[in-house]
Coordinates of C-alpha atoms in Angstrom, one line a residue:
M28 CA -17.7 16.3 35.4
L29 CA -20.6 18.0 35.0
A30 CA -22.8 17.1 31.6
A31 CA -24.6 19.6 29.6
G32 CA -26.2 19.3 26.0
F33 CA -29.1 20.9 24.2
R34 CA -33.0 20.1 23.8
S35 CA -35.7 21.5 22.0
T36 CA -38.2 23.6 23.8
K37 CA -41.7 25.1 22.8
V38 CA -41.9 28.6 23.1
T39 CA -45.7 30.8 22.4
V40 CA -45.0 34.2 20.9
S41 CA -47.7 36.1 20.1
G42 CA -50.2 33.0 20.5
T43 CA -47.9 30.7 18.2
Q44 CA -46.0 28.2 18.8
K45 CA -42.0 28.2 17.9
T46 CA -39.3 25.4 18.6
C47 CA -36.1 26.5 19.5
L48 CA -33.2 24.8 21.1
C49 CA -31.9 25.5 24.9
R50 CA -28.8 24.7 26.6
F51 CA -29.5 22.8 29.6
S52 CA -26.8 21.7 32.5
I53 CA -27.4 18.5 34.8
S54 CA -25.8 20.1 37.8
S55 CA -28.3 23.4 37.5
R56 CA -31.9 23.3 39.3
S57 CA -33.7 24.2 37.0
E58 CA -34.3 22.2 33.6
A59 CA -33.1 24.7 31.4
R60 CA -31.2 27.7 31.0
L61 CA -33.8 29.5 28.9
P62 CA -32.5 32.2 26.6
Y63 CA -33.3 36.0 27.4
F64 CA -35.9 36.3 25.3
H65 CA -37.9 33.7 26.6
K66 CA -37.7 35.6 30.0
Q67 CA -39.2 38.5 28.1
L68 CA -42.1 36.5 27.0
V69 CA -42.9 35.6 30.2
K70 CA -42.5 38.6 31.5
T71 CA -45.2 40.3 28.8
Q72 CA -47.6 37.5 29.4
E73 CA -47.4 38.5 33.1
K74 CA -47.8 42.0 32.6
Q75 CA -50.8 41.3 30.3
S76 CA -52.7 38.9 32.9
A77 CA -52.2 41.8 35.1
G78 CA -53.8 44.0 32.6
A79 CA -50.4 46.0 32.4
V80 CA -49.3 47.7 28.6
P81 CA -47.4 44.8 26.8
H82 CA -43.9 45.0 26.7
S83 CA -41.9 45.1 23.1
L84 CA -38.8 43.9 22.5
T85 CA -38.1 46.8 20.0
P86 CA -38.2 50.4 21.5
L87 CA -41.6 51.9 20.9
S88 CA -41.5 55.2 18.6
P89 CA -42.4 58.1 20.6
P90 CA -46.2 59.7 20.1
P91 CA -46.6 62.4 17.3
P92 CA -46.5 65.8 18.4
P93 CA -49.8 67.4 18.6
P94 CA -51.2 69.2 15.4
R95 CA -50.1 73.2 16.1
F96 CA -53.5 74.3 15.2
P97 CA -55.9 71.7 16.3
S98 CA -59.5 71.9 14.2
A99 CA -62.5 70.4 16.0
A100 CA -63.0 67.8 12.9
S101 CA -59.3 66.0 12.0
S102 CA -59.0 65.0 8.5
T103 CA -56.0 63.5 6.7
K104 CA -56.8 66.1 3.6
P105 CA -54.7 68.9 3.1
A106 CA -55.7 72.1 4.7
T107 CA -57.8 74.4 2.5
S108 CA -59.0 77.5 2.7
T109 CA -62.8 79.4 2.1
D110 CA -62.2 79.1 -1.6
G111 CA -61.3 75.4 -1.8
A112 CA -57.0 76.3 -3.0
S113 CA -54.8 74.8 -1.0
T114 CA -53.0 77.2 1.5
I115 CA -49.2 78.1 1.3
S116 CA -47.1 78.7 4.1
K117 CA -46.0 82.6 3.9
R118 CA -42.3 81.7 2.7
Q119 CA -43.9 79.5 -0.6
A120 CA -45.9 82.5 -1.2
F121 CA -42.8 84.8 -0.8
K122 CA -40.8 82.6 -2.7
S123 CA -43.4 82.4 -5.9
L124 CA -42.8 86.1 -6.8
T125 CA -41.6 86.9 -10.0
P126 CA -38.9 90.1 -10.0
S127 CA -39.3 92.2 -13.0
N128 CA -36.2 91.8 -15.4
Q129 CA -36.3 95.5 -14.5
L130 CA -35.5 95.1 -10.7
M131 CA -32.9 92.6 -11.3
H132 CA -30.9 94.3 -13.8
E133 CA -31.3 97.5 -11.2
I134 CA -29.8 94.9 -8.4
R135 CA -27.0 94.2 -10.2
V136 CA -25.9 97.4 -11.3
L137 CA -25.9 98.5 -8.2
G138 CA -23.7 96.2 -6.9
L139 CA -26.9 94.7 -4.1
G140 CA -27.4 91.6 -2.5
A141 CA -25.5 88.7 -0.6
N142 CA -23.0 87.6 -3.2
S143 CA -23.7 89.9 -5.8
E144 CA -20.0 89.8 -7.4
T145 CA -20.9 86.4 -8.1
W146 CA -24.5 87.1 -9.7
S147 CA -25.6 87.4 -12.8
F148 CA -28.6 88.1 -14.5
D149 CA -30.4 88.1 -18.2
K150 CA -33.7 89.4 -19.5
S151 CA -35.0 85.9 -20.2
G152 CA -37.0 86.0 -17.0
R153 CA -34.0 83.8 -15.5
A154 CA -32.1 85.1 -12.6
G155 CA -29.2 83.1 -10.6
N156 CA -25.5 82.3 -11.4
K157 CA -26.6 80.3 -14.6
T158 CA -26.5 82.2 -17.9
I159 CA -28.4 81.3 -21.2
R160 CA -26.9 79.3 -23.4
P161 CA -27.1 78.9 -27.1
W162 CA -28.7 76.0 -27.3
D163 CA -31.3 77.0 -24.3
K164 CA -32.9 78.4 -27.0
K165 CA -32.0 76.3 -29.7
L166 CA -30.7 79.0 -31.7
S167 CA -27.7 79.4 -33.9
P168 CA -24.1 80.9 -32.2
E169 CA -24.8 83.8 -34.8
E170 CA -28.2 84.3 -34.1
W171 CA -26.9 83.7 -30.5
K172 CA -24.4 86.8 -30.9
E173 CA -26.8 89.1 -32.6
Q174 CA -29.4 88.5 -29.8
Q175 CA -26.2 89.2 -27.3
K176 CA -25.7 92.3 -28.8
E177 CA -29.0 93.7 -29.2
K178 CA -30.1 93.1 -25.5
R179 CA -26.5 93.9 -24.1
L180 CA -26.8 94.2 -20.4
P181 CA -25.9 97.8 -19.0
P182 CA -22.4 97.7 -17.4
K183 CA -22.0 97.4 -13.5
Q184 CA -21.6 100.8 -11.8
V185 CA -18.9 99.3 -9.3
W186 CA -16.0 97.6 -7.9
F187 CA -15.6 94.6 -5.6
E188 CA -12.8 95.0 -3.5
Q189 CA -10.6 91.7 -3.1
R190 CA -9.8 91.9 0.4
T191 CA -12.7 93.6 2.2
N192 CA -15.6 92.5 -0.2
K193 CA -16.5 96.2 0.0
V194 CA -18.6 97.9 -3.2
I195 CA -16.5 101.3 -4.9
E196 CA -19.1 103.0 -7.1
K197 CA -18.0 104.6 -10.0
E198 CA -19.7 107.5 -9.5
Q199 CA -18.2 109.8 -6.9
V200 CA -21.2 112.1 -5.7
K201 CA -19.9 115.3 -3.5
F202 CA -21.5 115.1 -0.2
P203 CA -20.4 117.8 2.5
S204 CA -19.1 116.5 5.6
M205 CA -21.0 115.8 8.6
R206 CA -20.5 117.2 12.2
F207 CA -22.8 117.0 15.1
V208 CA -23.7 120.3 16.3
A209 CA -26.6 120.1 18.9
G210 CA -28.7 117.1 21.1
A211 CA -32.1 117.6 22.1
I212 CA -33.7 114.8 24.8
S213 CA -37.2 117.0 24.8
M214 CA -39.2 119.3 22.8
K215 CA -38.0 122.2 25.2
S216 CA -34.4 121.3 24.3
V217 CA -34.9 121.2 20.5
P218 CA -33.2 124.3 18.8
K219 CA -35.0 126.6 16.9
E220 CA -34.5 127.2 13.4
D221 CA -32.6 130.8 13.7
A222 CA -31.1 129.2 16.8
L223 CA -30.0 126.3 15.2
L224 CA -28.2 128.6 11.9
K225 CA -26.5 131.1 15.0
L226 CA -24.6 127.1 15.6
I227 CA -23.8 126.6 12.2
R228 CA -23.1 130.1 11.2
P229 CA -22.3 132.7 13.6
D230 CA -20.8 135.0 11.1
L231 CA -24.4 136.1 9.7
F232 CA -25.0 136.8 13.1
D233 CA -22.0 139.0 14.0
D234 CA -22.5 141.1 10.9
L235 CA -25.9 142.2 12.0
E236 CA -25.0 142.7 15.4
S237 CA -22.1 145.3 14.4
V238 CA -24.6 146.8 11.7
S239 CA -27.1 147.1 14.9
K240 CA -24.7 149.1 17.3
L241 CA -23.4 151.1 14.7
L242 CA -27.0 152.6 14.4
A243 CA -27.6 152.9 17.5
E244 CA -24.4 154.6 18.3
A245 CA -25.1 157.0 14.9
K246 CA -28.5 157.6 16.4
E247 CA -27.8 158.6 19.8
G248 CA -24.9 160.8 18.2
G249 CA -27.0 163.0 16.1
D250 CA -29.6 163.4 19.6
S251 CA -28.6 166.6 20.9
S252 CA -31.2 167.4 23.1
K253 CA -29.6 164.9 25.7
E254 CA -28.8 167.5 28.3
E255 CA -27.1 165.3 31.2
V256 CA -24.6 163.1 29.9
S257 CA -22.1 161.0 32.0
E258 CA -18.6 160.9 32.4
T259 CA -18.1 157.2 30.5
E260 CA -20.3 158.5 27.7
K261 CA -17.8 161.9 27.4
L262 CA -15.1 159.1 27.2
E263 CA -16.4 157.6 24.0
P264 CA -16.7 158.8 20.6
R265 CA -20.0 159.8 19.0
L266 CA -20.5 159.0 15.6
A267 CA -21.5 162.1 14.0
M268 CA -23.7 161.0 10.7
G269 CA -26.4 162.7 8.5
P270 CA -29.7 161.3 7.8
E271 CA -28.6 159.8 4.7
E272 CA -25.7 157.3 6.1
I273 CA -28.5 156.4 8.6
R274 CA -31.0 155.1 6.2
Q275 CA -28.2 153.4 4.2
L276 CA -27.4 151.4 7.7
E277 CA -30.7 150.5 8.4
S278 CA -31.6 149.4 5.1
R279 CA -28.3 147.4 5.6
K280 CA -29.6 146.3 8.8
R281 CA -33.0 145.0 7.0
S282 CA -30.7 143.1 3.8
K283 CA -28.7 141.6 6.9
E284 CA -32.1 140.5 8.5
L285 CA -33.6 139.1 5.1
D286 CA -30.1 137.0 4.7
I287 CA -30.9 135.0 7.7
K288 CA -34.3 134.7 6.7
D289 CA -33.0 133.1 4.0
S290 CA -30.1 130.8 5.2
I291 CA -32.7 129.3 7.2
L292 CA -31.0 125.4 6.9
Q293 CA -33.3 122.7 5.8
E294 CA -33.6 119.6 7.8
I295 CA -33.7 116.2 7.2
A296 CA -35.1 113.3 9.2
I297 CA -33.7 109.7 9.7
V298 CA -36.2 107.5 11.2
G299 CA -36.4 103.4 11.8
R300 CA -36.7 100.7 14.3
S301 CA -34.2 99.9 16.9
N302 CA -30.9 98.7 15.5
V303 CA -32.2 99.1 11.5
G304 CA -28.8 100.5 11.1
K305 CA -29.5 104.6 11.0
S306 CA -25.7 105.7 13.0
T307 CA -24.1 103.2 10.6
M308 CA -26.1 104.8 7.3
L309 CA -24.8 108.2 8.8
N310 CA -21.1 107.0 8.8
T311 CA -21.4 105.3 5.5
L312 CA -23.2 107.8 4.0
T313 CA -20.1 110.6 4.8
E314 CA -17.5 108.0 4.4
S315 CA -16.0 108.7 7.9
P316 CA -16.4 106.2 10.9
N317 CA -17.0 108.5 13.8
T318 CA -20.1 110.6 12.1
A319 CA -22.2 109.1 14.8
R320 CA -21.8 106.4 17.4
V321 CA -22.5 102.8 16.5
S322 CA -23.5 99.7 18.4
S323 CA -25.3 96.4 17.8
K324 CA -27.1 96.8 21.2
P325 CA -30.8 98.6 20.2
G326 CA -32.0 101.9 21.7
L327 CA -28.3 103.4 21.6
T328 CA -29.4 106.7 20.2
R329 CA -32.0 108.3 23.3
Q330 CA -32.5 111.9 22.0
L331 CA -32.2 114.1 18.8
N332 CA -29.1 114.7 16.9
F333 CA -28.3 117.2 15.0
Y334 CA -25.5 117.0 12.2
R335 CA -24.8 119.9 10.0
C336 CA -23.7 118.6 6.4
G337 CA -21.6 121.9 5.7
D338 CA -23.6 125.2 5.6
K339 CA -26.2 123.6 3.6
F340 CA -28.7 121.4 5.5
V341 CA -29.4 119.8 8.7
V342 CA -29.5 116.2 9.3
V343 CA -31.4 114.7 12.1
D344 CA -30.9 110.9 13.4
M345 CA -33.8 109.8 16.0
P346 CA -34.1 107.5 18.6
G347 CA -35.3 104.2 17.3
Y348 CA -39.3 102.9 17.7
G349 CA -39.5 99.4 18.7
F350 CA -37.9 96.9 20.7
A351 CA -35.1 98.4 22.6
F352 CA -32.7 98.4 26.4
A353 CA -34.6 100.6 27.6
K354 CA -36.9 101.6 30.4
E355 CA -41.2 101.8 29.3
A356 CA -40.8 105.5 30.2
D357 CA -38.0 106.1 28.1
K358 CA -39.8 104.7 24.9
I359 CA -42.8 106.6 25.6
A360 CA -40.9 109.7 25.8
W361 CA -38.8 108.9 22.8
K362 CA -42.4 108.4 21.1
E363 CA -43.9 111.5 22.3
L364 CA -40.5 113.4 21.4
I365 CA -40.5 111.9 17.7
E366 CA -44.4 112.9 16.7
E367 CA -44.1 116.4 18.2
Y368 CA -40.9 117.1 16.3
L369 CA -42.5 115.8 13.0
G370 CA -45.8 117.4 13.7
S371 CA -44.1 120.6 14.2
R372 CA -41.3 121.6 12.3
K373 CA -41.7 123.8 9.6
T374 CA -38.0 123.2 8.0
L375 CA -38.6 120.0 7.6
R376 CA -38.3 118.5 3.8
R377 CA -38.1 114.9 4.2
I378 CA -38.6 111.9 6.5
Y379 CA -36.3 108.7 5.6
V380 CA -37.8 105.8 7.0
M381 CA -35.3 102.7 7.3
I382 CA -36.8 99.3 6.9
D383 CA -34.8 96.1 7.4
A384 CA -35.0 94.2 3.9
R385 CA -34.6 90.7 5.8
H386 CA -38.2 91.8 7.3
G387 CA -39.9 94.2 5.2
L388 CA -42.7 96.1 6.6
K389 CA -43.2 94.7 10.5
V390 CA -46.1 95.7 12.9
A391 CA -44.4 98.6 14.4
D392 CA -43.4 100.2 11.0
K393 CA -46.8 100.2 9.8
E394 CA -48.0 102.1 12.9
F395 CA -45.2 104.6 13.1
L396 CA -46.2 104.8 8.9
T397 CA -49.8 105.6 10.1
M398 CA -48.9 108.1 12.5
L399 CA -46.9 109.8 9.2
D400 CA -49.8 109.4 6.9
S401 CA -52.1 111.1 9.6
K402 CA -49.8 114.1 9.9
S403 CA -49.8 114.1 5.9
K404 CA -46.1 114.4 5.9
K405 CA -44.3 112.6 2.7
F406 CA -41.9 109.9 3.5
Q407 CA -39.5 108.0 1.5
V408 CA -38.4 104.4 2.7
V409 CA -35.1 103.2 2.0
L410 CA -34.5 99.5 2.5
T411 CA -31.4 98.8 4.6
K412 CA -28.8 95.7 5.3
C413 CA -29.3 94.6 1.6
D414 CA -26.2 92.8 1.7
L415 CA -27.5 90.2 3.8
V416 CA -30.0 89.0 1.5
S417 CA -30.0 87.3 -1.8
P418 CA -30.8 89.8 -5.1
P419 CA -33.9 87.8 -5.8
D420 CA -35.3 87.9 -1.7
L421 CA -34.0 91.5 -2.1
A422 CA -36.1 92.0 -5.4
R423 CA -39.7 90.1 -3.5
C424 CA -38.9 92.6 -0.6
Y425 CA -39.0 95.6 -3.2
M426 CA -42.2 94.2 -4.6
L427 CA -44.2 93.7 -1.2
V428 CA -43.0 96.9 0.4
Q429 CA -44.1 98.7 -2.6
D430 CA -47.6 97.0 -2.9
E431 CA -48.1 97.8 0.5
L432 CA -47.3 101.7 0.5
K433 CA -49.1 101.7 -2.9
K434 CA -52.5 100.3 -1.0
T435 CA -52.0 102.0 2.5
F436 CA -50.4 104.7 2.9
R437 CA -51.0 107.9 0.4
N438 CA -48.5 110.0 1.7
A439 CA -45.6 108.0 0.6
I440 CA -43.2 108.3 -1.8
T441 CA -43.8 105.0 -4.0
D442 CA -42.5 105.5 -7.7
R443 CA -38.8 104.3 -6.1
L444 CA -37.8 102.5 -2.8
L445 CA -34.1 103.4 -2.3
M446 CA -31.8 99.9 -1.2
V447 CA -28.2 100.5 0.3
S448 CA -26.0 98.7 2.3
S449 CA -24.3 100.3 4.8
Y450 CA -21.3 97.5 5.1
T451 CA -20.7 97.4 1.3
G452 CA -21.5 101.3 0.8
A453 CA -24.1 99.8 -2.4
G454 CA -26.7 101.6 -3.1
M455 CA -25.2 105.1 -1.1
N456 CA -25.1 107.0 -4.3
N457 CA -28.8 107.4 -4.8
L458 CA -29.2 108.3 -1.2
R459 CA -26.8 110.9 -1.8
K460 CA -28.5 112.5 -5.1
D461 CA -32.0 112.3 -3.4
M462 CA -31.0 114.2 -0.2
L463 CA -29.5 116.7 -2.4
F464 CA -31.9 116.7 -4.8
V465 CA -34.5 117.4 -2.1
T466 CA -32.3 120.0 -0.6
G467 CA -32.0 122.1 -3.8
Q468 CA -28.1 121.5 -3.4
N469 CA -26.5 121.3 -6.6
I470 CA -25.2 117.4 -7.5
L471 CA -21.8 117.3 -8.3
V472 CA -20.7 113.7 -10.1
R473 CA -17.5 112.6 -11.3
E474 CA -15.8 109.3 -12.3
R475 CA -13.7 107.7 -9.6
E476 CA -10.5 106.1 -10.5
R477 CA -10.5 102.3 -10.7
P478 CA -8.6 100.9 -7.3
K479 CA -5.8 98.4 -7.9
S480 CA -7.2 96.2 -5.4
T481 CA -10.3 95.2 -7.5
L482 CA -11.9 92.2 -8.8
R483 CA -13.4 93.8 -11.9

């Protein structure tokens, strides 16, 4: 029978002796079966004697990562700028901006921003889901009701659908239907103003051609000095007109030519970075999903696409600048085509530059706006994808873009920026009104009937 027992053993741990009980067996060759941690301590002592790194029973924490921007003299003090003030990140600076109440009210009224149907605003400087209660300002309920009557907020101009989360604007702006007319890969294939008008209104040129034909036949019929006449000309009847009728035909021809000259259609250009939502915006603008081709892949639009808006004006959808799934040579060709068209087109009335509301002005946007500014072309900035940004962040982006345009670009329209959402349809009425106003068309507005499937 094997005998076993316990005895006290002295163990040295980090220079201090500790006493512990160790189990031993008589049948074993060693005096005692030491615990596991004692073996580790022995190994540690051996490694220390060999000059190796000491082993710890607890796993060592990984070393801290090196600083992203290492400095020559490392210190534990917070980073400071040259004027001594502590630096903050771009996000903190962005969040520190305080939008004006008027801008926040406009966003609320138009139904812009993410979850805008649950967002509420007031005129006390607060913006959020929380509304001001009477006890926040220590007012009596009567005084509170009076202030609410005096500072009554304007009613929302939109309804929200329950199922689709779409925005239905109460005003219905009559906008002409859009249809594709022509496309141009290079500047040589861009149709001229009269050729574009002939594609859209061929009746004007048919009238001019008929009048010119009558005038030519009348002049030939009145010419009797011609002795030799062919057999085909003998069979065709000649028009015998007097000088007075010929003068009337000439005046009629001149009036037709003037009508064509006055009917040259004005053009509006839609420009922006690749995948900023230009084609989707055109579909929402006309309330038709098949107006322009849409894709999530940047660089789908590879030419100038001319769309007729009835017989009133022409909208030109352009390729995007910046990143695109295309060859570098194609990108350079698109850039040259856009610059040459914008610089040489005489019937161009307004350039709408689409900016993503989530990112604001990027480097590619600033370079393109600088090119437009050098060519002395007026342009209007439109913030797109406003349904993906919260209302306060949308207002802050609005402020930053507006300040940058005022400081840098003299040909930018900075009085008011347009904000739209192609997904929900919010803000589209303002864009429709601006386009009609620029091209000199009548703006017809009527009240829309309230749909049955709306929240309020």
